[in-house]
């Protein structure tokens, strides 16, 4: 009040400030026009609402807006049979390629699992953390997506034979902690046979690669580990009086070794292990010439009583919900999560025919988007019904409450139009903005309708009460809308780190307040007469019933 007395005082003899007088001069003829032609504002409001519904169906949907962390994390995977030294060599080559770019300040690579296996990875997988300069200093590209494409192209040209997936360090960890995968989207296939799982996963991966927005599509590597298989011929070992256990025990001794003694060095003791040399044990011909003693004193080559061949076996067997599963991961660039998943589900349903006993599910961020949407479908209607119930209790009738509740669809229209204008998808932060917007819109309606009803109670006619009440409440309605809108402008225009989450919320509130304020000041006065007549008829009938009683 003291600041208002100092800075917002009107001139002597004038009740309103210059701004309010200007707004009254604009608002008065518009109000009289809508009161004389109530069909027009209602038609415009309904048309605007229907238009927003049509545009809202074209808005994309995502769980949470992607934060720009300023750095990149590159996931590198190779064949499961690769050695640690080869993985390190490949990682160093990738680092050298990345350091050539002027936008990169530092590159750090981690290969395999740490000592504390909180992040289980094989030696064929590496995480390359790329520290970048601020985006305003980039020389290679102007956007994050363009920079990723150039980095990927350079790596694939210089370091062939590796798979790449680009994400962000914190985003990668959160995806892994929340969804169990490091990418934006995961397609999980469950079933008993690993070969069939791999076959179906390859079909899903090829289908996803054809969808616009798909990037870094990869299939979990469950096969490709080289094995040296020794299959015992039971008929042959029976001729020589050998057992399969004896043959395989000898093979195990040559490959893994057998303890034949103990070496003592002071207080320390070590087992003395004897095994075949590494070069010989990996050669099927050399291993086949290994002589095995029989119970008759003969020496039989291993190749005579067993089949030795090099084969590939499963690199890992992943399980979830007591079932074997394989995961197809995919990142999404330049497109929202909801529309991408919807198109991907239709394409996968047409391309994949799972046999009996197999199941396909969609996970990643989409899973959390689906769960949040299911909760909001329940929570938001209950909240709106509670608001309507509170308004009915306050005014003692349903019609004034419904009149005020008209602010909600027009506020929704403005929020959707604002998102569509700025090209922002619908996200959880935008939904929170809608909830805040509904509260402000309903508050403005309460301020206007309660004052009109008060003037009617003082003896004024409905038309006079509507005209006078709308003019009286112009200042508080504008104040509520302008304060909230101007307060959210910095959030709507922010470009710093974290602005991606603030921007949809602020955009929804600002856009929704524009339409809801116009509804409060023009449409509610235009339709109040009809609602008031219905309310009076309701009150009259209730009075007659009470008199009869």
PDB file of N, CA, C and O in Angstrom, residues 205-268:
ATOM      1  N   UNK A 205      15.101 -53.643 -35.458  1.00  0.00           N
ATOM      2  CA  UNK A 205      16.105 -52.601 -35.690  1.00  0.00           C
ATOM      3  C   UNK A 205      16.018 -52.056 -37.109  1.00  0.00           C
ATOM      4  O   UNK A 205      16.092 -50.829 -37.323  1.00  0.00           O
ATOM      5  N   UNK A 206      15.870 -52.942 -38.088  1.00  0.00           N
ATOM      6  CA  UNK A 206      15.746 -52.466 -39.473  1.00  0.00           C
ATOM      7  C   UNK A 206      14.494 -51.631 -39.663  1.00  0.00           C
ATOM      8  O   UNK A 206      14.491 -50.656 -40.426  1.00  0.00           O
ATOM      9  N   UNK A 207      13.433 -51.980 -38.961  1.00  0.00           N
ATOM     10  CA  UNK A 207      12.194 -51.205 -39.068  1.00  0.00           C
ATOM     11  C   UNK A 207      12.363 -49.827 -38.441  1.00  0.00           C
ATOM     12  O   UNK A 207      11.907 -48.816 -38.997  1.00  0.00           O
ATOM     13  N   UNK A 208      13.008 -49.754 -37.289  1.00  0.00           N
ATOM     14  CA  UNK A 208      13.199 -48.462 -36.626  1.00  0.00           C
ATOM     15  C   UNK A 208      14.098 -47.540 -37.437  1.00  0.00           C
ATOM     16  O   UNK A 208      13.899 -46.314 -37.449  1.00  0.00           O
ATOM     17  N   UNK A 209      15.086 -48.091 -38.111  1.00  0.00           N
ATOM     18  CA  UNK A 209      16.011 -47.262 -38.885  1.00  0.00           C
ATOM     19  C   UNK A 209      15.309 -46.540 -40.031  1.00  0.00           C
ATOM     20  O   UNK A 209      15.792 -45.509 -40.503  1.00  0.00           O
ATOM     21  N   UNK A 210      14.176 -47.045 -40.483  1.00  0.00           N
ATOM     22  CA  UNK A 210      13.461 -46.435 -41.594  1.00  0.00           C
ATOM     23  C   UNK A 210      12.513 -45.325 -41.148  1.00  0.00           C
ATOM     24  O   UNK A 210      11.908 -44.661 -41.993  1.00  0.00           O
ATOM     25  N   UNK A 211      12.375 -45.111 -39.845  1.00  0.00           N
ATOM     26  CA  UNK A 211      11.449 -44.110 -39.325  1.00  0.00           C
ATOM     27  C   UNK A 211      12.192 -42.793 -39.135  1.00  0.00           C
ATOM     28  O   UNK A 211      13.311 -42.763 -38.627  1.00  0.00           O
ATOM     29  N   UNK A 212      11.563 -41.701 -39.537  1.00  0.00           N
ATOM     30  CA  UNK A 212      12.182 -40.389 -39.418  1.00  0.00           C
ATOM     31  C   UNK A 212      12.423 -40.051 -37.947  1.00  0.00           C
ATOM     32  O   UNK A 212      11.531 -40.187 -37.107  1.00  0.00           O
ATOM     33  N   UNK A 213      13.620 -39.590 -37.641  1.00  0.00           N
ATOM     34  CA  UNK A 213      13.976 -39.224 -36.277  1.00  0.00           C
ATOM     35  C   UNK A 213      14.777 -40.278 -35.543  1.00  0.00           C
ATOM     36  O   UNK A 213      15.323 -39.998 -34.470  1.00  0.00           O
ATOM     37  N   UNK A 214      14.858 -41.490 -36.084  1.00  0.00           N
ATOM     38  CA  UNK A 214      15.611 -42.557 -35.423  1.00  0.00           C
ATOM     39  C   UNK A 214      17.105 -42.328 -35.596  1.00  0.00           C
ATOM     40  O   UNK A 214      17.575 -41.969 -36.673  1.00  0.00           O
ATOM     41  N   UNK A 215      17.854 -42.540 -34.545  1.00  0.00           N
ATOM     42  CA  UNK A 215      19.310 -42.362 -34.574  1.00  0.00           C
ATOM     43  C   UNK A 215      19.939 -43.370 -33.624  1.00  0.00           C
ATOM     44  O   UNK A 215      19.364 -43.703 -32.587  1.00  0.00           O
ATOM     45  N   UNK A 216      21.118 -43.829 -33.983  1.00  0.00           N
ATOM     46  CA  UNK A 216      21.917 -44.712 -33.130  1.00  0.00           C
ATOM     47  C   UNK A 216      21.144 -45.987 -32.745  1.00  0.00           C
ATOM     48  O   UNK A 216      21.110 -46.393 -31.586  1.00  0.00           O
ATOM     49  N   UNK A 217      20.493 -46.606 -33.732  1.00  0.00           N
ATOM     50  CA  UNK A 217      19.759 -47.843 -33.472  1.00  0.00           C
ATOM     51  C   UNK A 217      20.760 -48.979 -33.263  1.00  0.00           C
ATOM     52  O   UNK A 217      21.683 -49.163 -34.063  1.00  0.00           O
ATOM     53  N   UNK A 218      20.590 -49.724 -32.208  1.00  0.00           N
ATOM     54  CA  UNK A 218      21.506 -50.837 -31.944  1.00  0.00           C
ATOM     55  C   UNK A 218      20.754 -51.977 -31.280  1.00  0.00           C
ATOM     56  O   UNK A 218      19.766 -51.767 -30.569  1.00  0.00           O
ATOM     57  N   UNK A 219      21.248 -53.185 -31.495  1.00  0.00           N
ATOM     58  CA  UNK A 219      20.686 -54.392 -30.908  1.00  0.00           C
ATOM     59  C   UNK A 219      21.652 -54.898 -29.849  1.00  0.00           C
ATOM     60  O   UNK A 219      22.871 -54.911 -30.067  1.00  0.00           O
ATOM     61  N   UNK A 220      21.132 -55.285 -28.727  1.00  0.00           N
ATOM     62  CA  UNK A 220      21.971 -55.827 -27.661  1.00  0.00           C
ATOM     63  C   UNK A 220      22.748 -57.033 -28.184  1.00  0.00           C
ATOM     64  O   UNK A 220      22.173 -57.943 -28.796  1.00  0.00           O
ATOM     65  N   UNK A 221      24.052 -57.047 -27.936  1.00  0.00           N
ATOM     66  CA  UNK A 221      24.906 -58.115 -28.453  1.00  0.00           C
ATOM     67  C   UNK A 221      24.836 -59.322 -27.522  1.00  0.00           C
ATOM     68  O   UNK A 221      25.407 -59.313 -26.436  1.00  0.00           O
ATOM     69  N   UNK A 222      24.120 -60.328 -27.965  1.00  0.00           N
ATOM     70  CA  UNK A 222      23.984 -61.543 -27.158  1.00  0.00           C
ATOM     71  C   UNK A 222      24.728 -62.721 -27.770  1.00  0.00           C
ATOM     72  O   UNK A 222      24.763 -63.805 -27.180  1.00  0.00           O
ATOM     73  N   UNK A 223      25.323 -62.535 -28.945  1.00  0.00           N
ATOM     74  CA  UNK A 223      26.056 -63.617 -29.615  1.00  0.00           C
ATOM     75  C   UNK A 223      27.344 -63.061 -30.195  1.00  0.00           C
ATOM     76  O   UNK A 223      27.578 -61.854 -30.202  1.00  0.00           O
ATOM     77  N   UNK A 224      28.196 -63.970 -30.670  1.00  0.00           N
ATOM     78  CA  UNK A 224      29.434 -63.560 -31.304  1.00  0.00           C
ATOM     79  C   UNK A 224      30.680 -63.862 -30.505  1.00  0.00           C
ATOM     80  O   UNK A 224      31.778 -63.488 -30.915  1.00  0.00           O
ATOM     81  N   UNK A 225      30.551 -64.536 -29.367  1.00  0.00           N
ATOM     82  CA  UNK A 225      31.730 -64.881 -28.581  1.00  0.00           C
ATOM     83  C   UNK A 225      32.340 -66.164 -29.142  1.00  0.00           C
ATOM     84  O   UNK A 225      31.668 -67.196 -29.222  1.00  0.00           O
ATOM     85  N   UNK A 226      33.616 -66.162 -29.575  1.00  0.00           N
ATOM     86  CA  UNK A 226      34.208 -67.368 -30.167  1.00  0.00           C
ATOM     87  C   UNK A 226      34.393 -68.466 -29.123  1.00  0.00           C
ATOM     88  O   UNK A 226      34.826 -68.215 -27.996  1.00  0.00           O
ATOM     89  N   UNK A 227      34.065 -69.668 -29.511  1.00  0.00           N
ATOM     90  CA  UNK A 227      34.185 -70.838 -28.637  1.00  0.00           C
ATOM     91  C   UNK A 227      34.959 -71.939 -29.360  1.00  0.00           C
ATOM     92  O   UNK A 227      34.850 -72.082 -30.580  1.00  0.00           O
ATOM     93  N   UNK A 228      35.719 -72.688 -28.600  1.00  0.00           N
ATOM     94  CA  UNK A 228      36.384 -73.884 -29.113  1.00  0.00           C
ATOM     95  C   UNK A 228      35.616 -75.089 -28.562  1.00  0.00           C
ATOM     96  O   UNK A 228      35.737 -75.429 -27.383  1.00  0.00           O
ATOM     97  N   UNK A 229      34.794 -75.695 -29.374  1.00  0.00           N
ATOM     98  CA  UNK A 229      33.920 -76.779 -28.940  1.00  0.00           C
ATOM     99  C   UNK A 229      34.601 -78.134 -29.144  1.00  0.00           C
ATOM    100  O   UNK A 229      35.173 -78.396 -30.205  1.00  0.00           O
ATOM    101  N   UNK A 230      34.528 -78.955 -28.129  1.00  0.00           N
ATOM    102  CA  UNK A 230      35.061 -80.316 -28.174  1.00  0.00           C
ATOM    103  C   UNK A 230      33.908 -81.270 -27.898  1.00  0.00           C
ATOM    104  O   UNK A 230      33.380 -81.328 -26.786  1.00  0.00           O
ATOM    105  N   UNK A 231      33.496 -81.997 -28.918  1.00  0.00           N
ATOM    106  CA  UNK A 231      32.346 -82.897 -28.836  1.00  0.00           C
ATOM    107  C   UNK A 231      32.880 -84.328 -28.796  1.00  0.00           C
ATOM    108  O   UNK A 231      33.497 -84.815 -29.756  1.00  0.00           O
ATOM    109  N   UNK A 232      32.661 -84.993 -27.703  1.00  0.00           N
ATOM    110  CA  UNK A 232      33.190 -86.342 -27.501  1.00  0.00           C
ATOM    111  C   UNK A 232      32.377 -87.356 -28.302  1.00  0.00           C
ATOM    112  O   UNK A 232      31.139 -87.324 -28.274  1.00  0.00           O
ATOM    113  N   UNK A 233      33.073 -88.231 -29.004  1.00  0.00           N
ATOM    114  CA  UNK A 233      32.442 -89.333 -29.723  1.00  0.00           C
ATOM    115  C   UNK A 233      32.351 -90.529 -28.770  1.00  0.00           C
ATOM    116  O   UNK A 233      33.352 -91.195 -28.467  1.00  0.00           O
ATOM    117  N   UNK A 234      31.188 -90.816 -28.298  1.00  0.00           N
ATOM    118  CA  UNK A 234      31.022 -91.809 -27.241  1.00  0.00           C
ATOM    119  C   UNK A 234      31.297 -93.233 -27.746  1.00  0.00           C
ATOM    120  O   UNK A 234      31.719 -94.098 -26.977  1.00  0.00           O
ATOM    121  N   UNK A 235      31.045 -93.489 -29.006  1.00  0.00           N
ATOM    122  CA  UNK A 235      31.365 -94.826 -29.536  1.00  0.00           C
ATOM    123  C   UNK A 235      32.870 -95.065 -29.548  1.00  0.00           C
ATOM    124  O   UNK A 235      33.354 -96.144 -29.199  1.00  0.00           O
ATOM    125  N   UNK A 236      33.637 -94.031 -29.925  1.00  0.00           N
ATOM    126  CA  UNK A 236      35.077 -94.190 -29.987  1.00  0.00           C
ATOM    127  C   UNK A 236      35.691 -94.324 -28.590  1.00  0.00           C
ATOM    128  O   UNK A 236      36.589 -95.145 -28.376  1.00  0.00           O
ATOM    129  N   UNK A 237      35.241 -93.525 -27.643  1.00  0.00           N
ATOM    130  CA  UNK A 237      35.835 -93.618 -26.308  1.00  0.00           C
ATOM    131  C   UNK A 237      35.472 -94.951 -25.651  1.00  0.00           C
ATOM    132  O   UNK A 237      36.229 -95.468 -24.809  1.00  0.00           O
ATOM    133  N   UNK A 238      34.333 -95.538 -26.045  1.00  0.00           N
ATOM    134  CA  UNK A 238      33.972 -96.855 -25.493  1.00  0.00           C
ATOM    135  C   UNK A 238      34.933 -97.930 -25.971  1.00  0.00           C
ATOM    136  O   UNK A 238      35.234 -98.887 -25.245  1.00  0.00           O
ATOM    137  N   UNK A 239      35.438 -97.791 -27.191  1.00  0.00           N
ATOM    138  CA  UNK A 239      36.381 -98.780 -27.711  1.00  0.00           C
ATOM    139  C   UNK A 239      37.700 -98.764 -26.937  1.00  0.00           C
ATOM    140  O   UNK A 239      38.344 -99.798 -26.776  1.00  0.00           O
ATOM    141  N   UNK A 240      38.087 -97.558 -26.478  1.00  0.00           N
ATOM    142  CA  UNK A 240      39.359 -97.437 -25.781  1.00  0.00           C
ATOM    143  C   UNK A 240      39.193 -97.487 -24.263  1.00  0.00           C
ATOM    144  O   UNK A 240      40.163 -97.286 -23.521  1.00  0.00           O
ATOM    145  N   UNK A 241      37.995 -97.721 -23.809  1.00  0.00           N
ATOM    146  CA  UNK A 241      37.774 -97.822 -22.382  1.00  0.00           C
ATOM    147  C   UNK A 241      37.883 -96.502 -21.642  1.00  0.00           C
ATOM    148  O   UNK A 241      38.236 -96.472 -20.462  1.00  0.00           O
ATOM    149  N   UNK A 242      37.573 -95.419 -22.329  1.00  0.00           N
ATOM    150  CA  UNK A 242      37.622 -94.096 -21.713  1.00  0.00           C
ATOM    151  C   UNK A 242      36.209 -93.615 -21.396  1.00  0.00           C
ATOM    152  O   UNK A 242      35.216 -94.102 -21.964  1.00  0.00           O
ATOM    153  N   UNK A 243      36.132 -92.659 -20.507  1.00  0.00           N
ATOM    154  CA  UNK A 243      34.850 -92.007 -20.191  1.00  0.00           C
ATOM    155  C   UNK A 243      34.920 -90.556 -20.655  1.00  0.00           C
ATOM    156  O   UNK A 243      36.002 -89.974 -20.823  1.00  0.00           O
ATOM    157  N   UNK A 244      33.758 -89.975 -20.828  1.00  0.00           N
ATOM    158  CA  UNK A 244      33.697 -88.577 -21.247  1.00  0.00           C
ATOM    159  C   UNK A 244      34.297 -87.656 -20.194  1.00  0.00           C
ATOM    160  O   UNK A 244      34.943 -86.652 -20.518  1.00  0.00           O
ATOM    161  N   UNK A 245      34.120 -87.984 -18.923  1.00  0.00           N
ATOM    162  CA  UNK A 245      34.694 -87.163 -17.849  1.00  0.00           C
ATOM    163  C   UNK A 245      36.213 -87.139 -17.932  1.00  0.00           C
ATOM    164  O   UNK A 245      36.846 -86.090 -17.726  1.00  0.00           O
ATOM    165  N   UNK A 246      36.836 -88.274 -18.240  1.00  0.00           N
ATOM    166  CA  UNK A 246      38.290 -88.326 -18.332  1.00  0.00           C
ATOM    167  C   UNK A 246      38.802 -87.473 -19.496  1.00  0.00           C
ATOM    168  O   UNK A 246      39.799 -86.741 -19.356  1.00  0.00           O
ATOM    169  N   UNK A 247      38.121 -87.558 -20.626  1.00  0.00           N
ATOM    170  CA  UNK A 247      38.545 -86.775 -21.789  1.00  0.00           C
ATOM    171  C   UNK A 247      38.384 -85.280 -21.529  1.00  0.00           C
ATOM    172  O   UNK A 247      39.302 -84.472 -21.752  1.00  0.00           O
ATOM    173  N   UNK A 248      37.228 -84.885 -21.020  1.00  0.00           N
ATOM    174  CA  UNK A 248      36.965 -83.470 -20.801  1.00  0.00           C
ATOM    175  C   UNK A 248      37.800 -82.907 -19.655  1.00  0.00           C
ATOM    176  O   UNK A 248      38.163 -81.724 -19.670  1.00  0.00           O
ATOM    177  N   UNK A 249      38.121 -83.753 -18.655  1.00  0.00           N
ATOM    178  CA  UNK A 249      38.989 -83.297 -17.569  1.00  0.00           C
ATOM    179  C   UNK A 249      40.385 -82.975 -18.097  1.00  0.00           C
ATOM    180  O   UNK A 249      41.017 -81.993 -17.684  1.00  0.00           O
ATOM    181  N   UNK A 250      40.877 -83.805 -19.016  1.00  0.00           N
ATOM    182  CA  UNK A 250      42.181 -83.538 -19.606  1.00  0.00           C
ATOM    183  C   UNK A 250      42.152 -82.263 -20.457  1.00  0.00           C
ATOM    184  O   UNK A 250      43.089 -81.452 -20.424  1.00  0.00           O
ATOM    185  N   UNK A 251      41.069 -82.072 -21.192  1.00  0.00           N
ATOM    186  CA  UNK A 251      40.942 -80.852 -21.996  1.00  0.00           C
ATOM    187  C   UNK A 251      40.899 -79.630 -21.098  1.00  0.00           C
ATOM    188  O   UNK A 251      41.528 -78.600 -21.363  1.00  0.00           O
ATOM    189  N   UNK A 252      40.157 -79.740 -20.002  1.00  0.00           N
ATOM    190  CA  UNK A 252      40.085 -78.622 -19.069  1.00  0.00           C
ATOM    191  C   UNK A 252      41.460 -78.310 -18.476  1.00  0.00           C
ATOM    192  O   UNK A 252      41.828 -77.152 -18.279  1.00  0.00           O
ATOM    193  N   UNK A 253      42.233 -79.351 -18.212  1.00  0.00           N
ATOM    194  CA  UNK A 253      43.579 -79.142 -17.670  1.00  0.00           C
ATOM    195  C   UNK A 253      44.472 -78.400 -18.664  1.00  0.00           C
ATOM    196  O   UNK A 253      45.224 -77.499 -18.294  1.00  0.00           O
ATOM    197  N   UNK A 254      44.357 -78.747 -19.934  1.00  0.00           N
ATOM    198  CA  UNK A 254      45.190 -78.091 -20.933  1.00  0.00           C
ATOM    199  C   UNK A 254      44.774 -76.649 -21.169  1.00  0.00           C
ATOM    200  O   UNK A 254      45.622 -75.804 -21.480  1.00  0.00           O
ATOM    201  N   UNK A 255      43.494 -76.354 -21.043  1.00  0.00           N
ATOM    202  CA  UNK A 255      43.004 -75.003 -21.322  1.00  0.00           C
ATOM    203  C   UNK A 255      43.063 -74.106 -20.083  1.00  0.00           C
ATOM    204  O   UNK A 255      43.581 -72.991 -20.143  1.00  0.00           O
ATOM    205  N   UNK A 256      42.510 -74.586 -18.969  1.00  0.00           N
ATOM    206  CA  UNK A 256      42.439 -73.762 -17.762  1.00  0.00           C
ATOM    207  C   UNK A 256      43.577 -74.042 -16.797  1.00  0.00           C
ATOM    208  O   UNK A 256      43.926 -73.205 -15.974  1.00  0.00           O
ATOM    209  N   UNK A 257      44.163 -75.225 -16.875  1.00  0.00           N
ATOM    210  CA  UNK A 257      45.270 -75.570 -15.997  1.00  0.00           C
ATOM    211  C   UNK A 257      44.815 -76.419 -14.826  1.00  0.00           C
ATOM    212  O   UNK A 257      43.627 -76.495 -14.489  1.00  0.00           O
ATOM    213  N   UNK A 258      45.807 -77.086 -14.211  1.00  0.00           N
ATOM    214  CA  UNK A 258      45.538 -77.920 -13.049  1.00  0.00           C
ATOM    215  C   UNK A 258      46.626 -77.665 -12.016  1.00  0.00           C
ATOM    216  O   UNK A 258      47.815 -77.535 -12.348  1.00  0.00           O
ATOM    217  N   UNK A 259      46.224 -77.565 -10.755  1.00  0.00           N
ATOM    218  CA  UNK A 259      47.177 -77.328  -9.664  1.00  0.00           C
ATOM    219  C   UNK A 259      47.929 -78.625  -9.359  1.00  0.00           C
ATOM    220  O   UNK A 259      47.320 -79.658  -9.065  1.00  0.00           O
ATOM    221  N   UNK A 260      49.253 -78.550  -9.451  1.00  0.00           N
ATOM    222  CA  UNK A 260      50.095 -79.739  -9.216  1.00  0.00           C
ATOM    223  C   UNK A 260      50.983 -79.573  -7.998  1.00  0.00           C
ATOM    224  O   UNK A 260      51.725 -80.500  -7.639  1.00  0.00           O
ATOM    225  N   UNK A 261      50.930 -78.436  -7.375  1.00  0.00           N
ATOM    226  CA  UNK A 261      51.776 -78.229  -6.204  1.00  0.00           C
ATOM    227  C   UNK A 261      51.568 -76.847  -5.631  1.00  0.00           C
ATOM    228  O   UNK A 261      50.671 -76.094  -6.057  1.00  0.00           O
ATOM    229  N   UNK A 262      52.433 -76.500  -4.640  1.00  0.00           N
ATOM    230  CA  UNK A 262      52.336 -75.214  -3.957  1.00  0.00           C
ATOM    231  C   UNK A 262      53.719 -74.579  -3.881  1.00  0.00           C
ATOM    232  O   UNK A 262      54.709 -75.242  -3.555  1.00  0.00           O
ATOM    233  N   UNK A 263      53.807 -73.310  -4.192  1.00  0.00           N
ATOM    234  CA  UNK A 263      55.045 -72.553  -4.115  1.00  0.00           C
ATOM    235  C   UNK A 263      54.988 -71.678  -2.862  1.00  0.00           C
ATOM    236  O   UNK A 263      54.021 -70.929  -2.673  1.00  0.00           O
ATOM    237  N   UNK A 264      56.015 -71.796  -2.011  1.00  0.00           N
ATOM    238  CA  UNK A 264      56.047 -71.060  -0.746  1.00  0.00           C
ATOM    239  C   UNK A 264      57.105 -69.972  -0.852  1.00  0.00           C
ATOM    240  O   UNK A 264      58.268 -70.244  -1.170  1.00  0.00           O
ATOM    241  N   UNK A 265      56.720 -68.746  -0.588  1.00  0.00           N
ATOM    242  CA  UNK A 265      57.636 -67.616  -0.539  1.00  0.00           C
ATOM    243  C   UNK A 265      57.406 -66.865   0.770  1.00  0.00           C
ATOM    244  O   UNK A 265      56.523 -66.001   0.871  1.00  0.00           O
ATOM    245  N   UNK A 266      58.159 -67.227   1.772  1.00  0.00           N
ATOM    246  CA  UNK A 266      57.964 -66.620   3.075  1.00  0.00           C
ATOM    247  C   UNK A 266      56.594 -66.964   3.619  1.00  0.00           C
ATOM    248  O   UNK A 266      56.187 -68.137   3.642  1.00  0.00           O
ATOM    249  N   UNK A 267      55.840 -65.968   4.040  1.00  0.00           N
ATOM    250  CA  UNK A 267      54.492 -66.262   4.571  1.00  0.00           C
ATOM    251  C   UNK A 267      53.452 -66.487   3.482  1.00  0.00           C
ATOM    252  O   UNK A 267      52.316 -66.849   3.773  1.00  0.00           O
ATOM    253  N   UNK A 268      53.808 -66.259   2.230  1.00  0.00           N
ATOM    254  CA  UNK A 268      52.839 -66.367   1.136  1.00  0.00           C
ATOM    255  C   UNK A 268      52.950 -67.718   0.445  1.00  0.00           C
ATOM    256  O   UNK A 268      54.039 -68.271   0.305  1.00  0.00           O
TER     257      UNK A 268
END
